[in-house]
mmCIF file of C-alpha atoms in Angstrom:
data_model
loop_
_atom_site.group_PDB
_atom_site.id
_atom_site.type_symbol
_atom_site.label_atom_id
_atom_site.label_comp_id
_atom_site.label_asym_id
_atom_site.label_seq_id
_atom_site.Cartn_x
_atom_site.Cartn_y
_atom_site.Cartn_z
ATOM 1 C CA MET A 1 0.000 0.000 0.000
ATOM 2 C CA GLN A 2 1.368 3.384 -0.984
ATOM 3 C CA ILE A 3 1.529 5.966 1.813
ATOM 4 C CA SER A 4 0.981 9.632 0.958
ATOM 5 C CA ARG A 5 3.689 12.142 1.792
ATOM 6 C CA HIS A 6 1.395 13.740 4.395
ATOM 7 C CA ALA A 7 0.705 10.389 6.084
ATOM 8 C CA GLU A 8 4.402 9.498 5.976
ATOM 9 C CA VAL A 9 5.324 12.713 7.766
ATOM 10 C CA ALA A 10 2.606 12.091 10.367
ATOM 11 C CA LEU A 11 4.083 8.687 11.105
ATOM 12 C CA THR A 12 7.578 10.015 11.738
ATOM 13 C CA ASP A 13 7.089 13.578 12.960
ATOM 14 C CA PRO A 14 5.780 13.783 16.550
ATOM 15 C CA ILE A 15 4.599 17.362 16.075
ATOM 16 C CA ALA A 16 2.518 16.321 13.065
ATOM 17 C CA ARG A 17 1.019 13.469 15.053
ATOM 18 C CA LEU A 18 0.093 15.793 17.904
ATOM 19 C CA GLY A 19 -1.593 18.097 15.428
ATOM 20 C CA SER A 20 -4.113 15.366 14.643
ATOM 21 C CA VAL A 21 -5.090 14.727 18.291
ATOM 22 C CA ASP A 22 -8.562 15.766 19.474
ATOM 23 C CA TRP A 23 -7.355 17.796 22.451
ATOM 24 C CA ASP A 24 -10.849 18.303 23.863
ATOM 25 C CA PHE A 25 -10.874 14.655 25.014
ATOM 26 C CA ALA A 26 -14.623 15.078 25.416
ATOM 27 C CA ASP A 27 -15.218 11.319 25.483
ATOM 28 C CA ALA A 28 -12.291 10.468 27.755
ATOM 29 C CA PRO A 29 -13.154 8.073 30.603
ATOM 30 C CA GLN A 30 -13.121 9.282 34.201
ATOM 31 C CA SER A 31 -9.603 9.854 35.520
ATOM 32 C CA SER A 32 -7.989 7.153 37.625
ATOM 33 C CA ALA A 33 -8.574 7.337 41.376
ATOM 34 C CA ILE A 34 -5.040 8.566 42.083
ATOM 35 C CA HIS A 35 -5.827 11.864 40.344
ATOM 36 C CA SER A 36 -8.757 12.462 42.721
ATOM 37 C CA LEU A 37 -6.959 12.084 46.047
ATOM 38 C CA HIS A 38 -7.296 15.760 46.917
ATOM 39 C CA PRO A 39 -9.244 18.773 45.578
ATOM 40 C CA TYR A 40 -7.074 21.094 43.498
ATOM 41 C CA PRO A 41 -8.235 23.924 41.216
ATOM 42 C CA ALA A 42 -7.472 24.193 37.495
ATOM 43 C CA LYS A 43 -6.018 20.704 37.124
ATOM 44 C CA PHE A 44 -5.539 19.755 33.517
ATOM 45 C CA ILE A 45 -6.961 16.398 32.522
ATOM 46 C CA PRO A 46 -4.361 13.579 32.514
ATOM 47 C CA GLU A 47 -4.967 12.827 28.835
ATOM 48 C CA ILE A 48 -3.115 16.033 27.909
ATOM 49 C CA PRO A 49 0.263 15.278 29.544
ATOM 50 C CA SER A 50 -0.150 11.592 28.638
ATOM 51 C CA ALA A 51 -0.360 12.392 24.908
ATOM 52 C CA LEU A 52 2.534 14.853 25.025
ATOM 53 C CA ILE A 53 4.745 12.461 26.997
ATOM 54 C CA ALA A 54 4.004 9.564 24.658
ATOM 55 C CA ASP A 55 4.982 11.440 21.490
ATOM 56 C CA LEU A 56 7.740 13.765 22.720
ATOM 57 C CA SER A 57 9.806 11.438 24.927
ATOM 58 C CA VAL A 58 10.797 7.788 25.282
ATOM 59 C CA GLU A 59 11.010 5.401 28.219
ATOM 60 C CA GLY A 60 13.815 6.186 30.648
ATOM 61 C CA GLU A 61 13.912 9.904 29.826
ATOM 62 C CA THR A 62 13.087 12.667 32.295
ATOM 63 C CA VAL A 63 9.862 14.684 32.211
ATOM 64 C CA ALA A 64 9.582 17.878 34.272
ATOM 65 C CA ASP A 65 6.652 19.975 35.428
ATOM 66 C CA ILE A 66 7.734 23.304 36.895
ATOM 67 C CA PHE A 67 4.188 24.101 38.129
ATOM 68 C CA CYS A 68 3.443 20.555 39.183
ATOM 69 C CA GLY A 69 0.365 21.323 41.280
ATOM 70 C CA SER A 70 -1.164 18.090 42.504
ATOM 71 C CA GLY A 71 1.122 15.983 40.315
ATOM 72 C CA THR A 72 -0.911 15.053 37.212
ATOM 73 C CA THR A 73 2.074 15.220 34.849
ATOM 74 C CA LEU A 74 4.283 13.349 37.309
ATOM 75 C CA VAL A 75 1.827 10.463 37.674
ATOM 76 C CA GLU A 76 1.448 10.166 33.904
ATOM 77 C CA ALA A 77 5.222 10.286 33.397
ATOM 78 C CA LEU A 78 5.830 7.479 35.875
ATOM 79 C CA GLY A 79 3.070 5.426 34.292
ATOM 80 C CA ALA A 80 4.818 5.799 30.945
ATOM 81 C CA GLY A 81 8.173 4.637 32.296
ATOM 82 C CA ARG A 82 9.782 8.087 32.498
ATOM 83 C CA ARG A 83 11.637 9.738 35.348
ATOM 84 C CA ALA A 84 9.820 12.754 36.766
ATOM 85 C CA ILE A 85 10.748 16.105 38.305
ATOM 86 C CA GLY A 86 8.114 18.348 39.887
ATOM 87 C CA ILE A 87 8.514 21.887 41.227
ATOM 88 C CA ASP A 88 5.927 24.062 42.970
ATOM 89 C CA ALA A 89 5.940 27.053 45.327
ATOM 90 C CA ASN A 90 2.756 25.790 46.998
ATOM 91 C CA PRO A 91 3.874 23.479 49.835
ATOM 92 C CA LEU A 92 0.483 21.756 49.831
ATOM 93 C CA ALA A 93 0.845 20.958 46.130
ATOM 94 C CA CYS A 94 4.180 19.298 46.822
ATOM 95 C CA LEU A 95 2.637 17.265 49.655
ATOM 96 C CA ILE A 96 -0.162 16.003 47.391
ATOM 97 C CA ALA A 97 2.254 15.252 44.558
ATOM 98 C CA ARG A 98 4.458 13.221 46.917
ATOM 99 C CA ALA A 99 1.418 11.305 48.166
ATOM 100 C CA LYS A 100 0.434 10.429 44.597
ATOM 101 C CA THR A 101 3.857 9.410 43.330
ATOM 102 C CA CYS A 102 5.331 7.514 46.285
ATOM 103 C CA ARG A 103 5.575 3.738 46.490
ATOM 104 C CA LEU A 104 3.706 1.989 49.302
ATOM 105 C CA VAL A 105 5.798 -0.990 50.319
ATOM 106 C CA PRO A 106 4.201 -3.511 52.739
ATOM 107 C CA SER A 107 5.581 -1.857 55.893
ATOM 108 C CA ILE A 108 4.102 1.488 54.828
ATOM 109 C CA ARG A 109 0.738 -0.142 54.153
ATOM 110 C CA VAL A 110 0.782 -1.642 57.662
ATOM 111 C CA ALA A 111 1.491 1.785 59.192
ATOM 112 C CA LEU A 112 -1.392 3.371 57.286
ATOM 113 C CA ASP A 113 -3.760 0.538 58.192
ATOM 114 C CA ASP A 114 -2.823 1.103 61.850
ATOM 115 C CA THR A 115 -3.644 4.796 61.429
ATOM 116 C CA ILE A 116 -7.070 3.890 60.073
ATOM 117 C CA GLN A 117 -7.647 1.693 63.125
ATOM 118 C CA ARG A 118 -6.659 4.547 65.465
ATOM 119 C CA ALA A 119 -9.088 6.857 63.664
ATOM 120 C CA GLN A 120 -11.845 4.244 63.953
ATOM 121 C CA GLN A 121 -11.253 4.014 67.686
ATOM 122 C CA LEU A 122 -11.425 7.809 67.963
ATOM 123 C CA GLU A 123 -14.646 7.846 65.936
ATOM 124 C CA THR A 124 -16.199 5.347 68.350
ATOM 125 C CA ARG A 125 -15.041 7.380 71.323
ATOM 126 C CA VAL A 126 -16.305 10.793 70.192
ATOM 127 C CA GLY A 127 -19.480 9.452 68.594
ATOM 128 C CA SER A 128 -20.686 7.561 71.654
ATOM 129 C CA LEU A 129 -20.130 10.148 74.401
ATOM 130 C CA PRO A 130 -23.399 10.845 76.266
ATOM 131 C CA LEU A 131 -24.384 14.486 76.402
ATOM 132 C CA PHE A 132 -23.792 14.690 80.169
ATOM 133 C CA GLN A 133 -20.175 13.517 79.864
ATOM 134 C CA GLN A 134 -17.245 15.804 79.198
ATOM 135 C CA LYS A 135 -16.633 16.305 75.497
ATOM 136 C CA PHE A 136 -13.515 14.929 73.843
ATOM 137 C CA SER A 137 -10.527 17.268 73.923
ATOM 138 C CA SER A 138 -7.239 16.827 72.092
ATOM 139 C CA SER A 139 -3.958 18.082 73.528
ATOM 140 C CA HIS A 140 -2.440 18.636 70.078
ATOM 141 C CA PHE A 141 -1.918 21.606 67.756
ATOM 142 C CA ARG A 142 -4.732 23.582 66.201
ATOM 143 C CA PRO A 143 -4.571 26.885 64.248
ATOM 144 C CA ASP A 144 -5.018 30.311 65.796
ATOM 145 C CA PRO A 145 -8.398 30.501 67.592
ATOM 146 C CA LYS A 146 -9.564 33.240 65.209
ATOM 147 C CA VAL A 147 -9.299 30.732 62.369
ATOM 148 C CA ALA A 148 -10.411 27.646 64.271
ATOM 149 C CA GLU A 149 -13.478 29.243 65.882
ATOM 150 C CA PHE A 150 -14.576 31.102 62.765
ATOM 151 C CA TRP A 151 -14.364 28.208 60.311
ATOM 152 C CA PHE A 152 -14.952 25.074 62.429
ATOM 153 C CA GLU A 153 -17.312 23.682 65.055
ATOM 154 C CA PRO A 154 -15.459 23.129 68.365
ATOM 155 C CA PHE A 155 -15.779 19.328 68.219
ATOM 156 C CA VAL A 156 -14.437 19.329 64.652
ATOM 157 C CA VAL A 157 -11.359 21.225 65.835
ATOM 158 C CA GLU A 158 -10.681 18.568 68.479
ATOM 159 C CA GLU A 159 -11.061 15.678 66.040
ATOM 160 C CA LEU A 160 -8.847 17.362 63.433
ATOM 161 C CA ALA A 161 -6.185 18.096 66.045
ATOM 162 C CA GLU A 162 -6.115 14.458 67.141
ATOM 163 C CA LEU A 163 -6.147 13.025 63.604
ATOM 164 C CA ARG A 164 -3.342 15.349 62.557
ATOM 165 C CA SER A 165 -1.207 14.004 65.409
ATOM 166 C CA TYR A 166 -1.748 10.452 64.109
ATOM 167 C CA CYS A 167 -0.508 11.509 60.675
ATOM 168 C CA LEU A 168 2.572 13.270 62.040
ATOM 169 C CA ALA A 169 3.545 10.172 64.027
ATOM 170 C CA LEU A 170 4.186 8.331 60.745
ATOM 171 C CA LEU A 171 7.415 8.146 58.769
ATOM 172 C CA GLU A 172 7.621 9.081 55.095
ATOM 173 C CA PRO A 173 6.036 8.319 52.709
ATOM 174 C CA ALA A 174 3.169 7.181 54.929
ATOM 175 C CA ARG A 175 3.102 10.648 56.509
ATOM 176 C CA SER A 176 2.535 12.387 53.160
ATOM 177 C CA VAL A 177 -0.256 9.989 52.202
ATOM 178 C CA ALA A 178 -2.005 10.376 55.559
ATOM 179 C CA LEU A 179 -1.614 14.169 55.655
ATOM 180 C CA THR A 180 -3.023 14.399 52.132
ATOM 181 C CA ALA A 181 -6.069 12.405 53.239
ATOM 182 C CA PHE A 182 -6.339 14.701 56.284
ATOM 183 C CA SER A 183 -6.043 17.857 54.193
ATOM 184 C CA SER A 184 -8.607 16.643 51.661
ATOM 185 C CA ILE A 185 -11.444 16.705 54.218
ATOM 186 C CA ILE A 186 -10.723 20.053 55.889
ATOM 187 C CA VAL A 187 -13.027 22.203 53.765
ATOM 188 C CA THR A 188 -15.751 19.536 53.839
ATOM 189 C CA VAL A 189 -15.877 19.555 57.650
ATOM 190 C CA SER A 190 -15.487 23.336 57.914
ATOM 191 C CA LYS A 191 -18.108 26.082 57.660
ATOM 192 C CA GLN A 192 -16.690 27.131 54.274
ATOM 193 C CA ASP A 193 -19.388 26.668 51.652
ATOM 194 C CA SER A 194 -17.203 24.764 49.184
ATOM 195 C CA ASP A 195 -13.733 24.683 47.696
ATOM 196 C CA THR A 196 -14.658 27.455 45.266
ATOM 197 C CA ARG A 197 -16.978 29.556 47.479
ATOM 198 C CA TYR A 198 -15.160 31.285 50.314
ATOM 199 C CA VAL A 199 -18.236 32.096 52.412
ATOM 200 C CA ARG A 200 -19.570 30.521 55.615
ATOM 201 C CA ARG A 201 -22.647 28.372 55.926
ATOM 202 C CA ASP A 202 -23.966 25.907 58.470
ATOM 203 C CA LYS A 203 -23.395 22.239 57.700
ATOM 204 C CA THR A 204 -24.834 19.151 59.352
ATOM 205 C CA ILE A 205 -21.505 17.923 60.740
ATOM 206 C CA LYS A 206 -21.845 15.773 63.860
ATOM 207 C CA PRO A 207 -19.245 14.425 66.319
ATOM 208 C CA GLY A 208 -17.447 11.534 64.669
ATOM 209 C CA ASP A 209 -18.129 12.700 61.089
ATOM 210 C CA THR A 210 -14.642 14.171 60.767
ATOM 211 C CA CYS A 211 -13.099 10.831 61.714
ATOM 212 C CA ARG A 212 -15.351 8.970 59.289
ATOM 213 C CA LYS A 213 -14.418 11.268 56.419
ATOM 214 C CA PHE A 214 -10.718 10.910 57.200
ATOM 215 C CA ILE A 215 -10.990 7.114 57.334
ATOM 216 C CA ARG A 216 -12.809 7.033 54.004
ATOM 217 C CA SER A 217 -10.278 9.369 52.388
ATOM 218 C CA LEU A 218 -7.305 7.322 53.577
ATOM 219 C CA GLN A 219 -8.933 4.061 52.491
ATOM 220 C CA GLN A 220 -9.541 5.554 49.048
ATOM 221 C CA ALA A 221 -5.900 6.606 48.870
ATOM 222 C CA LEU A 222 -4.755 3.065 49.625
ATOM 223 C CA ALA A 223 -7.100 1.633 46.985
ATOM 224 C CA ALA A 224 -5.858 4.172 44.439
ATOM 225 C CA HIS A 225 -2.259 3.209 45.146
ATOM 226 C CA ASP A 226 -3.089 -0.472 44.734
ATOM 227 C CA ALA A 227 -4.352 0.256 41.214
ATOM 228 C CA LEU A 228 -1.407 2.549 40.523
ATOM 229 C CA GLN A 229 1.318 0.067 41.483
ATOM 230 C CA ALA A 230 0.171 -2.340 38.796
ATOM 231 C CA ARG A 231 0.365 0.434 36.199
ATOM 232 C CA HIS A 232 3.555 2.277 37.072
ATOM 233 C CA LYS A 233 6.691 1.415 35.137
ATOM 234 C CA SER A 234 8.900 3.886 37.033
ATOM 235 C CA GLN A 235 9.264 5.088 40.626
ATOM 236 C CA ASP A 236 11.951 7.721 39.958
ATOM 237 C CA CYS A 237 10.356 11.012 40.984
ATOM 238 C CA ALA A 238 11.898 14.104 42.580
ATOM 239 C CA ILE A 239 9.648 16.848 43.954
ATOM 240 C CA ILE A 240 11.156 20.219 44.812
ATOM 241 C CA ASP A 241 9.434 22.696 47.134
ATOM 242 C CA GLY A 242 10.454 25.925 45.480
ATOM 243 C CA ASN A 243 9.586 28.968 43.453
ATOM 244 C CA VAL A 244 10.741 28.535 39.860
ATOM 245 C CA LEU A 245 11.391 32.301 39.752
ATOM 246 C CA MET A 246 14.203 31.647 42.229
ATOM 247 C CA GLU A 247 15.758 29.235 39.709
ATOM 248 C CA PRO A 248 15.899 26.054 41.809
ATOM 249 C CA VAL A 249 18.762 23.610 41.346
ATOM 250 C CA THR A 250 17.831 20.431 39.508
ATOM 251 C CA THR A 251 19.104 18.089 36.816
ATOM 252 C CA THR A 252 18.489 18.569 33.107
ATOM 253 C CA PHE A 253 15.372 17.061 31.546
ATOM 254 C CA ASP A 254 14.166 15.815 28.156
ATOM 255 C CA LEU A 255 10.651 17.230 28.152
ATOM 256 C CA LEU A 256 8.736 19.916 30.013
ATOM 257 C CA VAL A 257 4.951 19.635 30.352
ATOM 258 C CA CYS A 258 3.156 22.150 32.550
ATOM 259 C CA SER A 259 0.128 24.360 32.967
ATOM 260 C CA PRO A 260 1.317 27.694 34.343
ATOM 261 C CA PRO A 261 -1.104 29.779 36.409
ATOM 262 C CA TYR A 262 -3.092 32.220 34.299
ATOM 263 C CA PRO A 263 -2.704 35.821 35.464
ATOM 264 C CA ASN A 264 -5.783 37.026 37.383
ATOM 265 C CA ALA A 265 -7.442 33.593 37.447
ATOM 266 C CA TYR A 266 -7.000 31.854 40.798
ATOM 267 C CA SER A 267 -5.659 32.664 44.228
ATOM 268 C CA TYR A 268 -4.321 29.322 45.375
ATOM 269 C CA HIS A 269 -3.295 30.714 48.761
ATOM 270 C CA LEU A 270 -6.946 31.631 49.384
ATOM 271 C CA TYR A 271 -8.319 28.361 48.022
ATOM 272 C CA HIS A 272 -6.074 26.370 50.370
ATOM 273 C CA MET A 273 -5.852 28.804 53.315
ATOM 274 C CA THR A 274 -7.430 26.642 56.060
ATOM 275 C CA ARG A 275 -5.529 23.590 54.834
ATOM 276 C CA LEU A 276 -2.206 25.434 54.890
ATOM 277 C CA LEU A 277 -2.875 26.702 58.420
ATOM 278 C CA TRP A 278 -3.829 23.267 59.759
ATOM 279 C CA LEU A 279 -0.671 21.788 58.212
ATOM 280 C CA GLU A 280 1.479 24.625 59.634
ATOM 281 C CA MET A 281 2.648 25.538 56.154
ATOM 282 C CA ASP A 282 3.831 29.071 55.472
ATOM 283 C CA HIS A 283 0.682 30.610 54.056
ATOM 284 C CA GLY A 284 2.135 34.147 54.098
ATOM 285 C CA SER A 285 5.253 33.310 52.099
ATOM 286 C CA PHE A 286 3.314 31.375 49.493
ATOM 287 C CA LYS A 287 0.833 34.250 49.186
ATOM 288 C CA LYS A 288 3.710 36.571 48.257
ATOM 289 C CA GLN A 289 5.326 34.105 45.850
ATOM 290 C CA GLU A 290 2.224 32.982 43.989
ATOM 291 C CA ILE A 291 2.462 33.731 40.272
ATOM 292 C CA GLY A 292 -0.719 34.879 38.561
ATOM 293 C CA SER A 293 -2.935 35.134 41.649
ATOM 294 C CA HIS A 294 -6.217 37.043 41.314
ATOM 295 C CA ARG A 295 -5.280 39.076 44.402
ATOM 296 C CA LYS A 296 -2.014 40.167 42.805
ATOM 297 C CA TYR A 297 -3.610 41.229 39.512
ATOM 298 C CA SER A 298 -6.791 42.778 40.915
ATOM 299 C CA SER A 299 -4.889 45.215 43.147
ATOM 300 C CA ARG A 300 -5.337 48.879 42.275
ATOM 301 C CA GLY A 301 -2.125 50.186 43.828
ATOM 302 C CA ARG A 302 0.934 51.517 42.019
ATOM 303 C CA THR A 303 2.644 48.163 42.330
ATOM 304 C CA ALA A 304 -0.314 46.204 40.920
ATOM 305 C CA ALA A 305 0.643 43.398 38.556
ATOM 306 C CA THR A 306 -0.005 43.773 34.821
ATOM 307 C CA ALA A 307 0.525 41.716 31.676
ATOM 308 C CA ALA A 308 4.063 43.123 31.672
ATOM 309 C CA THR A 309 4.592 41.600 35.127
ATOM 310 C CA PHE A 310 3.661 38.172 33.790
ATOM 311 C CA GLU A 311 5.992 38.648 30.808
ATOM 312 C CA GLU A 312 8.891 39.713 33.028
ATOM 313 C CA GLU A 313 8.402 36.749 35.350
ATOM 314 C CA PHE A 314 8.314 34.338 32.436
ATOM 315 C CA SER A 315 11.471 35.814 30.983
ATOM 316 C CA THR A 316 13.242 34.492 34.083
ATOM 317 C CA ILE A 317 11.392 31.179 33.876
ATOM 318 C CA MET A 318 12.136 30.668 30.180
ATOM 319 C CA GLY A 319 15.801 31.446 30.734
ATOM 320 C CA TRP A 320 15.948 28.814 33.475
ATOM 321 C CA THR A 321 14.059 26.343 31.277
ATOM 322 C CA ALA A 322 16.414 26.845 28.341
ATOM 323 C CA ARG A 323 19.391 26.036 30.560
ATOM 324 C CA HIS A 324 17.823 22.818 31.865
ATOM 325 C CA LEU A 325 16.016 21.474 28.795
ATOM 326 C CA ARG A 326 18.261 19.349 26.598
ATOM 327 C CA PRO A 327 19.014 20.705 23.091
ATOM 328 C CA TYR A 328 16.305 20.235 20.452
ATOM 329 C CA ARG A 329 13.821 18.915 23.002
ATOM 330 C CA TYR A 330 10.372 20.317 23.741
ATOM 331 C CA ALA A 331 8.700 22.507 26.378
ATOM 332 C CA CYS A 332 4.900 22.301 26.423
ATOM 333 C CA PHE A 333 2.640 24.865 28.083
ATOM 334 C CA VAL A 334 -1.117 24.498 28.525
ATOM 335 C CA VAL A 335 -2.440 28.005 29.042
ATOM 336 C CA GLY A 336 -5.545 30.079 28.437
ATOM 337 C CA ASP A 337 -6.131 33.778 28.002
ATOM 338 C CA SER A 338 -6.597 36.213 30.881
ATOM 339 C CA THR A 339 -8.627 39.355 31.422
ATOM 340 C CA ILE A 340 -6.691 42.068 33.222
ATOM 341 C CA ARG A 341 -8.437 45.397 33.874
ATOM 342 C CA GLY A 342 -10.973 44.612 31.174
ATOM 343 C CA GLU A 343 -8.377 43.747 28.526
ATOM 344 C CA ARG A 344 -8.117 40.269 27.035
ATOM 345 C CA ILE A 345 -4.514 39.011 27.245
ATOM 346 C CA ASN A 346 -3.268 36.180 25.015
ATOM 347 C CA ASN A 347 -0.922 34.364 27.358
ATOM 348 C CA GLY A 348 0.141 31.914 24.639
ATOM 349 C CA ASP A 349 1.546 34.816 22.631
ATOM 350 C CA ILE A 350 3.420 36.092 25.689
ATOM 351 C CA LEU A 351 5.002 32.696 26.372
ATOM 352 C CA ALA A 352 5.959 32.222 22.719
ATOM 353 C CA ARG A 353 7.530 35.674 22.516
ATOM 354 C CA VAL A 354 9.498 35.349 25.736
ATOM 355 C CA GLY A 355 10.524 31.776 24.912
ATOM 356 C CA ALA A 356 11.915 32.821 21.525
ATOM 357 C CA ALA A 357 14.178 35.340 23.248
ATOM 358 C CA HIS A 358 15.786 32.416 25.089
ATOM 359 C CA GLY A 359 16.085 30.043 22.139
ATOM 360 C CA LEU A 360 12.786 28.231 22.732
ATOM 361 C CA VAL A 361 10.975 28.516 19.404
ATOM 362 C CA GLU A 362 7.287 27.821 18.844
ATOM 363 C CA VAL A 363 6.783 24.760 16.642
ATOM 364 C CA ALA A 364 3.094 24.076 17.277
ATOM 365 C CA ARG A 365 0.016 25.491 18.937
ATOM 366 C CA MET A 366 -3.193 23.532 19.343
ATOM 367 C CA LYS A 367 -6.441 24.816 20.791
ATOM 368 C CA ARG A 368 -8.808 22.891 23.056
ATOM 369 C CA ARG A 369 -12.188 23.633 24.581
ATOM 370 C CA LEU A 370 -12.398 23.741 28.366
ATOM 371 C CA ARG A 371 -14.947 21.524 30.027
ATOM 372 C CA ASP A 372 -18.034 23.475 31.060
ATOM 373 C CA THR A 373 -17.837 22.109 34.625
ATOM 374 C CA ARG A 374 -14.528 23.851 35.325
ATOM 375 C CA LYS A 375 -14.875 26.375 38.153
ATOM 376 C CA ALA A 376 -12.895 29.455 39.157
ATOM 377 C CA PHE A 377 -12.696 31.948 42.000
ATOM 378 C CA ASN A 378 -12.541 34.836 39.541
ATOM 379 C CA PRO A 379 -15.837 34.975 37.568
ATOM 380 C CA VAL A 380 -14.045 36.644 34.643
ATOM 381 C CA ILE A 381 -12.084 33.466 33.939
ATOM 382 C CA GLY A 382 -15.395 31.673 33.465
ATOM 383 C CA LYS A 383 -15.825 33.539 30.176
ATOM 384 C CA ILE A 384 -12.724 31.855 28.759
ATOM 385 C CA LYS A 385 -13.842 28.717 26.959
ATOM 386 C CA THR A 386 -10.613 27.569 25.294
ATOM 387 C CA GLU A 387 -6.930 27.211 26.056
ATOM 388 C CA ASP A 388 -3.784 26.714 23.992
ATOM 389 C CA ILE A 389 -1.330 23.838 24.029
ATOM 390 C CA LEU A 390 1.865 25.627 23.091
ATOM 391 C CA ILE A 391 4.934 23.595 22.104
ATOM 392 C CA LEU A 392 8.350 25.240 22.065
ATOM 393 C CA GLN A 393 11.570 23.589 20.950
ATOM 394 C CA ARG A 394 15.018 24.435 22.229
ATOM 395 C CA GLN A 395 17.155 25.397 19.244
ATOM 396 C CA ARG A 396 20.614 25.486 20.816
#
């Protein structure tokens, strides 16, 4: 059978192959359980990094995500037999990514099963106390009373404090898995309306419910890891807590796949505030470091961020990327437009322009439609229905 020149190129040229992919993935099956361990805003669907990794790298090579978030790219890289490097300034993101990408050997499973048993015993204790008896009180850490009393019922605070102490008693990686399960329930048992609505409302949380939700979350994590172990071809993953603007030290890599934060879209420090405080993570530092946050771009002061701010920050990031990406390899960015002070900003154009100045040349750009269920803190971002998959290639 004779193959046309166009078909022949598509068979050999990875960029041509990617151009024929339906990037909407509208009919894609539900993501594997590991991707649902913890709520995280603006996650890209795993089919996107999976397709890019498959065509732009080979087994044994290293895939990086410099805004790794909850670890979607890292999980897909390991499943494809690649090494993985993740970087994020959000300490909670790094915790979740570690929980998703670690290996649970038998001794770790035993430790986590023991933690579930301790939580079950606590649930029985707090759920069966008669009203005339003294209520359960934990001797362990809880956030500042202004936070604890405003966002949580008193009995929820005590259960969270005790459960957190169980998690901290574990060694890694069991600690990361347990703390991720703990963190995942915090908004659910709080008075915060939902992950994307930062207002208070009454919920029907009863004594013992917090324990039950933690137990269920940790059991789901263990089940997800059971399914993951059979699929993973690699366990080589390094996660770096750091701001990529500070040019963290890491090894070179063969492919970059990431979804950078859109300017003026989300405020991750706000989305995760109660979680960060319960985990004693530095909420204030992350708030200052966060790239693209709605708070940063909605400010009206003289130092308010603009599209030029985003371009300047990415000049540093692209320079760092060019030094760490191997020659002639690819850097992929999944990014949508932003609206800043009423003006529509094409972030794909900004990344392409800044990348070219550092020897990272645009070789492809595909457009995909966002799923209608995607939510945002900033209502303006809801008007953006598509995003670009921008592929740059290092030329030197």
